C-alpha cells in the first residue's frame, strides 16, 4: 500500500481503469472500411470551417475578451484630477 492512502482508497481502481482504457484505445483493430477520395475533402472542409469559425468568434468577441483580460479595478483611474 502506498503511504498516505487508506485501505479503501479508490485511486488504485481509477488508475487501473485508466490503464485499461488506454490499452483499448491504443490497440489497433482492423476496421474493414473503405474511405474514398471524398472523405478527405469532407475532413479538410470541416477543418477549414472550424478554423474560420474560431477566427470569426475571436473577431466578434475581441473587445469583450480584451476588456475581460485587462479589467481595471475602480480605483485605478490614472486620468488625473477632473477639471
Short mmCIF file of N, CA, C and O in Angstrom, two decimals:
data_model
loop_
_atom_site.label_atom_id
_atom_site.label_comp_id
_atom_site.label_asym_id
_atom_site.label_seq_id
_atom_site.Cartn_x
_atom_site.Cartn_y
_atom_site.Cartn_z
N UNK A 1 0.84 -1.18 0.00
CA UNK A 1 0.00 0.00 0.00
C UNK A 1 0.89 1.24 0.00
O UNK A 1 1.89 1.30 0.67
N UNK A 2 0.49 2.26 -0.76
CA UNK A 2 1.25 3.49 -0.87
C UNK A 2 1.03 4.32 0.39
O UNK A 2 -0.08 4.40 0.90
N UNK A 3 2.09 4.94 0.88
CA UNK A 3 1.99 5.74 2.08
C UNK A 3 1.04 6.91 1.86
O UNK A 3 1.08 7.57 0.83
N UNK A 4 0.16 7.17 2.82
CA UNK A 4 -0.77 8.28 2.71
C UNK A 4 -2.13 7.87 2.16
O UNK A 4 -3.04 8.67 2.11
N UNK A 5 -2.28 6.62 1.72
CA UNK A 5 -3.56 6.15 1.20
C UNK A 5 -4.18 5.20 2.19
O UNK A 5 -3.50 4.39 2.80
N UNK A 6 -5.48 5.29 2.34
CA UNK A 6 -6.17 4.35 3.20
C UNK A 6 -6.43 3.06 2.44
O UNK A 6 -6.29 2.99 1.22
N UNK A 7 -6.83 2.02 3.16
CA UNK A 7 -7.05 0.71 2.54
C UNK A 7 -8.20 0.75 1.55
O UNK A 7 -8.20 0.04 0.55
N UNK A 8 -9.20 1.61 1.78
CA UNK A 8 -10.35 1.68 0.89
C UNK A 8 -10.23 2.78 -0.15
O UNK A 8 -11.21 3.24 -0.70
N UNK A 9 -9.03 3.22 -0.45
CA UNK A 9 -8.82 4.32 -1.38
C UNK A 9 -9.18 3.90 -2.80
O UNK A 9 -8.74 2.86 -3.28
N UNK A 10 -9.97 4.72 -3.51
CA UNK A 10 -10.38 4.36 -4.87
C UNK A 10 -9.33 4.65 -5.93
O UNK A 10 -9.53 4.37 -7.09
N UNK A 11 -8.18 5.19 -5.56
CA UNK A 11 -7.19 5.57 -6.57
C UNK A 11 -6.64 4.38 -7.33
O UNK A 11 -6.33 4.49 -8.50
N UNK A 12 -6.49 3.24 -6.68
CA UNK A 12 -5.98 2.06 -7.37
C UNK A 12 -6.94 1.60 -8.46
O UNK A 12 -6.53 1.22 -9.55
N UNK A 13 -8.24 1.66 -8.20
CA UNK A 13 -9.23 1.27 -9.19
C UNK A 13 -9.30 2.24 -10.34
O UNK A 13 -9.48 1.85 -11.49
N UNK A 14 -9.13 3.52 -10.04
CA UNK A 14 -9.18 4.54 -11.09
C UNK A 14 -7.99 4.40 -12.01
O UNK A 14 -8.12 4.46 -13.23
N UNK A 15 -6.79 4.19 -11.44
CA UNK A 15 -5.61 4.05 -12.29
C UNK A 15 -5.69 2.78 -13.13
O UNK A 15 -5.22 2.76 -14.27
N UNK A 16 -6.28 1.73 -12.59
CA UNK A 16 -6.45 0.50 -13.37
C UNK A 16 -7.44 0.73 -14.51
O UNK A 16 -7.24 0.24 -15.63
N UNK A 17 -8.50 1.50 -14.24
CA UNK A 17 -9.48 1.79 -15.28
C UNK A 17 -8.87 2.66 -16.37
O UNK A 17 -9.12 2.44 -17.57
N UNK A 18 -8.05 3.62 -15.99
CA UNK A 18 -7.37 4.47 -16.97
C UNK A 18 -6.41 3.65 -17.81
O UNK A 18 -6.34 3.82 -19.04
N UNK A 19 -5.68 2.74 -17.19
CA UNK A 19 -4.76 1.88 -17.93
C UNK A 19 -5.52 0.98 -18.89
O UNK A 19 -5.10 0.79 -20.05
N UNK A 20 -6.65 0.43 -18.46
CA UNK A 20 -7.46 -0.43 -19.34
C UNK A 20 -8.02 0.37 -20.51
O UNK A 20 -8.02 -0.10 -21.65
N UNK A 21 -8.47 1.59 -20.24
CA UNK A 21 -8.99 2.45 -21.31
C UNK A 21 -7.88 2.79 -22.31
O UNK A 21 -8.10 2.76 -23.53
N UNK A 22 -6.69 3.10 -21.80
CA UNK A 22 -5.57 3.43 -22.68
C UNK A 22 -5.21 2.24 -23.56
O UNK A 22 -4.94 2.40 -24.76
N UNK A 23 -5.21 1.04 -22.99
CA UNK A 23 -4.91 -0.15 -23.79
C UNK A 23 -5.96 -0.38 -24.87
O UNK A 23 -5.64 -0.75 -26.00
N UNK A 24 -7.23 -0.15 -24.53
CA UNK A 24 -8.30 -0.34 -25.52
C UNK A 24 -8.19 0.67 -26.65
O UNK A 24 -8.45 0.34 -27.82
N UNK A 25 -7.81 1.90 -26.31
CA UNK A 25 -7.71 2.93 -27.34
C UNK A 25 -6.46 2.80 -28.20
O UNK A 25 -6.45 3.18 -29.37
N UNK A 26 -5.38 2.27 -27.62
CA UNK A 26 -4.13 2.17 -28.35
C UNK A 26 -3.97 0.87 -29.12
O UNK A 26 -3.09 0.75 -29.97
N UNK A 27 -4.79 -0.12 -28.84
CA UNK A 27 -4.70 -1.40 -29.53
C UNK A 27 -5.40 -1.29 -30.89
O UNK A 27 -6.60 -1.03 -30.95
N UNK A 28 -4.67 -1.46 -31.98
CA UNK A 28 -5.30 -1.31 -33.30
C UNK A 28 -6.24 -2.48 -33.63
O UNK A 28 -5.92 -3.64 -33.40
N UNK A 29 -7.39 -2.13 -34.15
CA UNK A 29 -8.38 -3.12 -34.55
C UNK A 29 -8.69 -2.88 -36.03
O UNK A 29 -8.94 -1.75 -36.43
N UNK A 30 -8.65 -3.92 -36.87
CA UNK A 30 -8.96 -3.70 -38.28
C UNK A 30 -10.41 -3.24 -38.46
O UNK A 30 -11.33 -3.80 -37.88
N UNK A 31 -10.60 -2.20 -39.27
CA UNK A 31 -11.93 -1.63 -39.44
C UNK A 31 -12.67 -2.22 -40.64
O UNK A 31 -13.88 -2.20 -40.67
N UNK A 32 -11.95 -2.72 -41.62
CA UNK A 32 -12.55 -3.25 -42.84
C UNK A 32 -13.50 -2.22 -43.46
O UNK A 32 -14.63 -2.52 -43.82
N UNK A 33 -13.02 -0.98 -43.55
CA UNK A 33 -13.84 0.11 -44.09
C UNK A 33 -13.14 0.70 -45.30
O UNK A 33 -11.92 0.63 -45.44
N UNK A 34 -13.92 1.30 -46.18
CA UNK A 34 -13.39 1.93 -47.37
C UNK A 34 -13.57 3.43 -47.24
O UNK A 34 -14.66 3.92 -46.95
N UNK A 35 -12.49 4.17 -47.43
CA UNK A 35 -12.55 5.62 -47.41
C UNK A 35 -12.24 6.11 -48.82
O UNK A 35 -11.12 5.94 -49.31
N UNK A 36 -13.21 6.73 -49.46
CA UNK A 36 -12.98 7.22 -50.82
C UNK A 36 -12.35 8.61 -50.78
O UNK A 36 -12.10 9.17 -49.72
N UNK A 37 -12.11 9.16 -51.94
CA UNK A 37 -11.45 10.47 -52.05
C UNK A 37 -12.30 11.59 -51.46
O UNK A 37 -11.77 12.58 -50.98
N UNK A 38 -13.59 11.46 -51.48
CA UNK A 38 -14.47 12.49 -50.94
C UNK A 38 -14.36 12.63 -49.43
O UNK A 38 -14.63 13.69 -48.88
N UNK A 39 -13.94 11.58 -48.76
CA UNK A 39 -13.82 11.62 -47.31
C UNK A 39 -12.74 12.60 -46.89
O UNK A 39 -12.92 13.38 -45.96
N UNK A 40 -11.62 12.59 -47.57
CA UNK A 40 -10.56 13.54 -47.27
C UNK A 40 -11.00 14.98 -47.50
O UNK A 40 -10.66 15.88 -46.74
N UNK A 41 -11.80 15.18 -48.54
CA UNK A 41 -12.32 16.51 -48.83
C UNK A 41 -13.25 16.98 -47.72
O UNK A 41 -13.21 18.15 -47.32
N UNK A 42 -14.09 16.10 -47.23
CA UNK A 42 -15.02 16.47 -46.14
C UNK A 42 -14.24 16.78 -44.87
O UNK A 42 -14.55 17.74 -44.16
N UNK A 43 -13.21 16.00 -44.57
CA UNK A 43 -12.39 16.25 -43.38
C UNK A 43 -11.68 17.60 -43.51
O UNK A 43 -11.65 18.39 -42.56
N UNK A 44 -11.13 17.89 -44.68
CA UNK A 44 -10.47 19.18 -44.91
C UNK A 44 -11.46 20.33 -44.79
O UNK A 44 -11.17 21.36 -44.20
N UNK A 45 -12.66 20.16 -45.33
CA UNK A 45 -13.69 21.19 -45.26
C UNK A 45 -14.09 21.45 -43.80
O UNK A 45 -14.27 22.59 -43.40
N UNK A 46 -14.22 20.40 -43.01
CA UNK A 46 -14.57 20.56 -41.59
C UNK A 46 -13.46 21.28 -40.84
O UNK A 46 -13.73 22.15 -40.00
N UNK A 47 -12.21 20.97 -41.16
CA UNK A 47 -11.08 21.63 -40.52
C UNK A 47 -11.06 23.12 -40.85
O UNK A 47 -10.87 23.96 -39.97
N UNK A 48 -11.27 23.46 -42.11
CA UNK A 48 -11.31 24.86 -42.52
C UNK A 48 -12.49 25.57 -41.84
O UNK A 48 -12.36 26.72 -41.40
N UNK A 49 -13.63 24.91 -41.72
CA UNK A 49 -14.80 25.51 -41.07
C UNK A 49 -14.54 25.78 -39.60
O UNK A 49 -14.93 26.83 -39.07
N UNK A 50 -13.86 24.87 -38.92
CA UNK A 50 -13.54 25.08 -37.50
C UNK A 50 -12.60 26.26 -37.34
O UNK A 50 -12.79 27.11 -36.47
N UNK A 51 -11.59 26.35 -38.18
CA UNK A 51 -10.64 27.46 -38.11
C UNK A 51 -11.33 28.78 -38.42
O UNK A 51 -11.14 29.78 -37.72
N UNK A 52 -12.16 28.81 -39.45
CA UNK A 52 -12.87 30.03 -39.81
C UNK A 52 -13.85 30.43 -38.72
O UNK A 52 -13.99 31.62 -38.39
N UNK A 53 -14.55 29.47 -38.13
CA UNK A 53 -15.49 29.77 -37.05
C UNK A 53 -14.79 30.32 -35.83
O UNK A 53 -15.27 31.26 -35.19
N UNK A 54 -13.64 29.75 -35.49
CA UNK A 54 -12.87 30.25 -34.35
C UNK A 54 -12.37 31.67 -34.62
O UNK A 54 -12.44 32.53 -33.74
N UNK A 55 -11.88 31.91 -35.83
CA UNK A 55 -11.41 33.25 -36.17
C UNK A 55 -12.55 34.27 -36.12
O UNK A 55 -12.38 35.38 -35.61
N UNK A 56 -13.71 33.91 -36.62
CA UNK A 56 -14.86 34.81 -36.59
C UNK A 56 -15.31 35.05 -35.15
O UNK A 56 -15.61 36.19 -34.77
N UNK A 57 -15.34 34.02 -34.34
CA UNK A 57 -15.72 34.18 -32.94
C UNK A 57 -14.77 35.09 -32.19
O UNK A 57 -15.20 35.94 -31.41
N UNK A 58 -13.47 34.93 -32.43
CA UNK A 58 -12.49 35.80 -31.79
C UNK A 58 -12.66 37.23 -32.28
O UNK A 58 -12.59 38.18 -31.50
N UNK A 59 -12.91 37.41 -33.58
CA UNK A 59 -13.06 38.76 -34.12
C UNK A 59 -14.31 39.45 -33.56
O UNK A 59 -14.27 40.62 -33.22
N UNK A 60 -15.40 38.71 -33.43
CA UNK A 60 -16.64 39.30 -32.95
C UNK A 60 -16.53 39.66 -31.47
O UNK A 60 -16.96 40.73 -31.05
N UNK A 61 -15.93 38.78 -30.68
CA UNK A 61 -15.88 38.99 -29.24
C UNK A 61 -14.53 39.53 -28.75
O UNK A 61 -14.24 39.48 -27.57
N UNK A 62 -13.71 40.06 -29.64
CA UNK A 62 -12.38 40.53 -29.27
C UNK A 62 -12.45 41.66 -28.23
O UNK A 62 -11.70 41.67 -27.27
N UNK A 63 -13.34 42.60 -28.42
CA UNK A 63 -13.46 43.70 -27.46
C UNK A 63 -13.84 43.21 -26.08
O UNK A 63 -13.30 43.65 -25.07
N UNK A 64 -14.79 42.28 -26.01
CA UNK A 64 -15.21 41.74 -24.72
C UNK A 64 -14.07 40.94 -24.08
O UNK A 64 -13.84 41.03 -22.88
N UNK A 65 -13.36 40.15 -24.88
CA UNK A 65 -12.24 39.38 -24.35
C UNK A 65 -11.14 40.30 -23.85
O UNK A 65 -10.57 40.08 -22.78
N UNK A 66 -10.86 41.35 -24.60
CA UNK A 66 -9.81 42.28 -24.22
C UNK A 66 -10.16 43.01 -22.94
O UNK A 66 -9.33 43.18 -22.05
N UNK A 67 -11.42 43.45 -22.81
CA UNK A 67 -11.82 44.15 -21.59
C UNK A 67 -11.86 43.19 -20.40
O UNK A 67 -11.61 43.59 -19.27
N UNK A 68 -12.18 41.94 -20.64
CA UNK A 68 -12.19 40.96 -19.56
C UNK A 68 -10.79 40.69 -19.05
O UNK A 68 -10.56 40.58 -17.85
N UNK A 69 -9.83 40.61 -19.97
CA UNK A 69 -8.45 40.33 -19.59
C UNK A 69 -7.81 41.53 -18.91
O UNK A 69 -7.11 41.41 -17.92
N UNK A 70 -8.05 42.73 -19.44
CA UNK A 70 -7.40 43.93 -18.90
C UNK A 70 -8.36 44.74 -18.04
O UNK A 70 -8.32 45.96 -18.07
N UNK A 71 -9.19 44.07 -17.28
CA UNK A 71 -10.15 44.75 -16.42
C UNK A 71 -9.41 45.49 -15.32
O UNK A 71 -8.56 44.96 -14.65
N UNK A 72 -9.75 46.77 -15.17
CA UNK A 72 -9.12 47.59 -14.14
C UNK A 72 -10.02 47.63 -12.92
O UNK A 72 -11.23 47.55 -13.03
N UNK A 73 -9.41 47.80 -11.77
CA UNK A 73 -10.22 47.97 -10.56
C UNK A 73 -10.74 49.41 -10.54
O UNK A 73 -10.16 50.30 -11.16
N UNK A 74 -11.83 49.68 -9.84
CA UNK A 74 -12.42 51.02 -9.87
C UNK A 74 -11.48 52.14 -9.41
O UNK A 74 -11.62 53.27 -9.84
N UNK A 75 -10.50 51.87 -8.58
CA UNK A 75 -9.60 52.91 -8.10
C UNK A 75 -8.38 53.13 -8.98
O UNK A 75 -7.49 53.88 -8.64
N UNK A 76 -8.30 52.49 -10.12
CA UNK A 76 -7.11 52.59 -10.99
C UNK A 76 -7.26 53.63 -12.09
O UNK A 76 -6.69 53.50 -13.16
N UNK A 77 -7.98 54.67 -11.86
CA UNK A 77 -8.17 55.70 -12.89
C UNK A 77 -6.98 56.64 -12.85
O UNK A 77 -6.80 57.41 -11.92
N UNK A 78 -6.12 56.61 -13.89
CA UNK A 78 -4.92 57.44 -13.95
C UNK A 78 -5.10 58.65 -14.85
O UNK A 78 -4.15 59.19 -15.38
N UNK A 79 -6.32 59.09 -15.03
CA UNK A 79 -6.55 60.22 -15.93
C UNK A 79 -6.29 61.54 -15.25
O UNK A 79 -6.32 62.57 -15.89
N UNK A 80 -6.01 61.56 -13.96
CA UNK A 80 -5.71 62.80 -13.26
C UNK A 80 -6.97 63.42 -12.69
O UNK A 80 -8.07 62.91 -12.86
N UNK A 81 -6.81 64.54 -12.04
CA UNK A 81 -7.98 65.19 -11.45
C UNK A 81 -8.90 65.78 -12.50
O UNK A 81 -8.43 66.25 -13.54
N UNK A 82 -10.17 65.72 -12.22
CA UNK A 82 -11.16 66.28 -13.17
C UNK A 82 -11.08 67.78 -13.13
O UNK A 82 -11.00 68.41 -12.08
N UNK A 83 -11.12 68.42 -14.31
CA UNK A 83 -11.01 69.88 -14.38
C UNK A 83 -12.37 70.52 -14.39
O UNK A 83 -13.34 70.05 -14.76
#
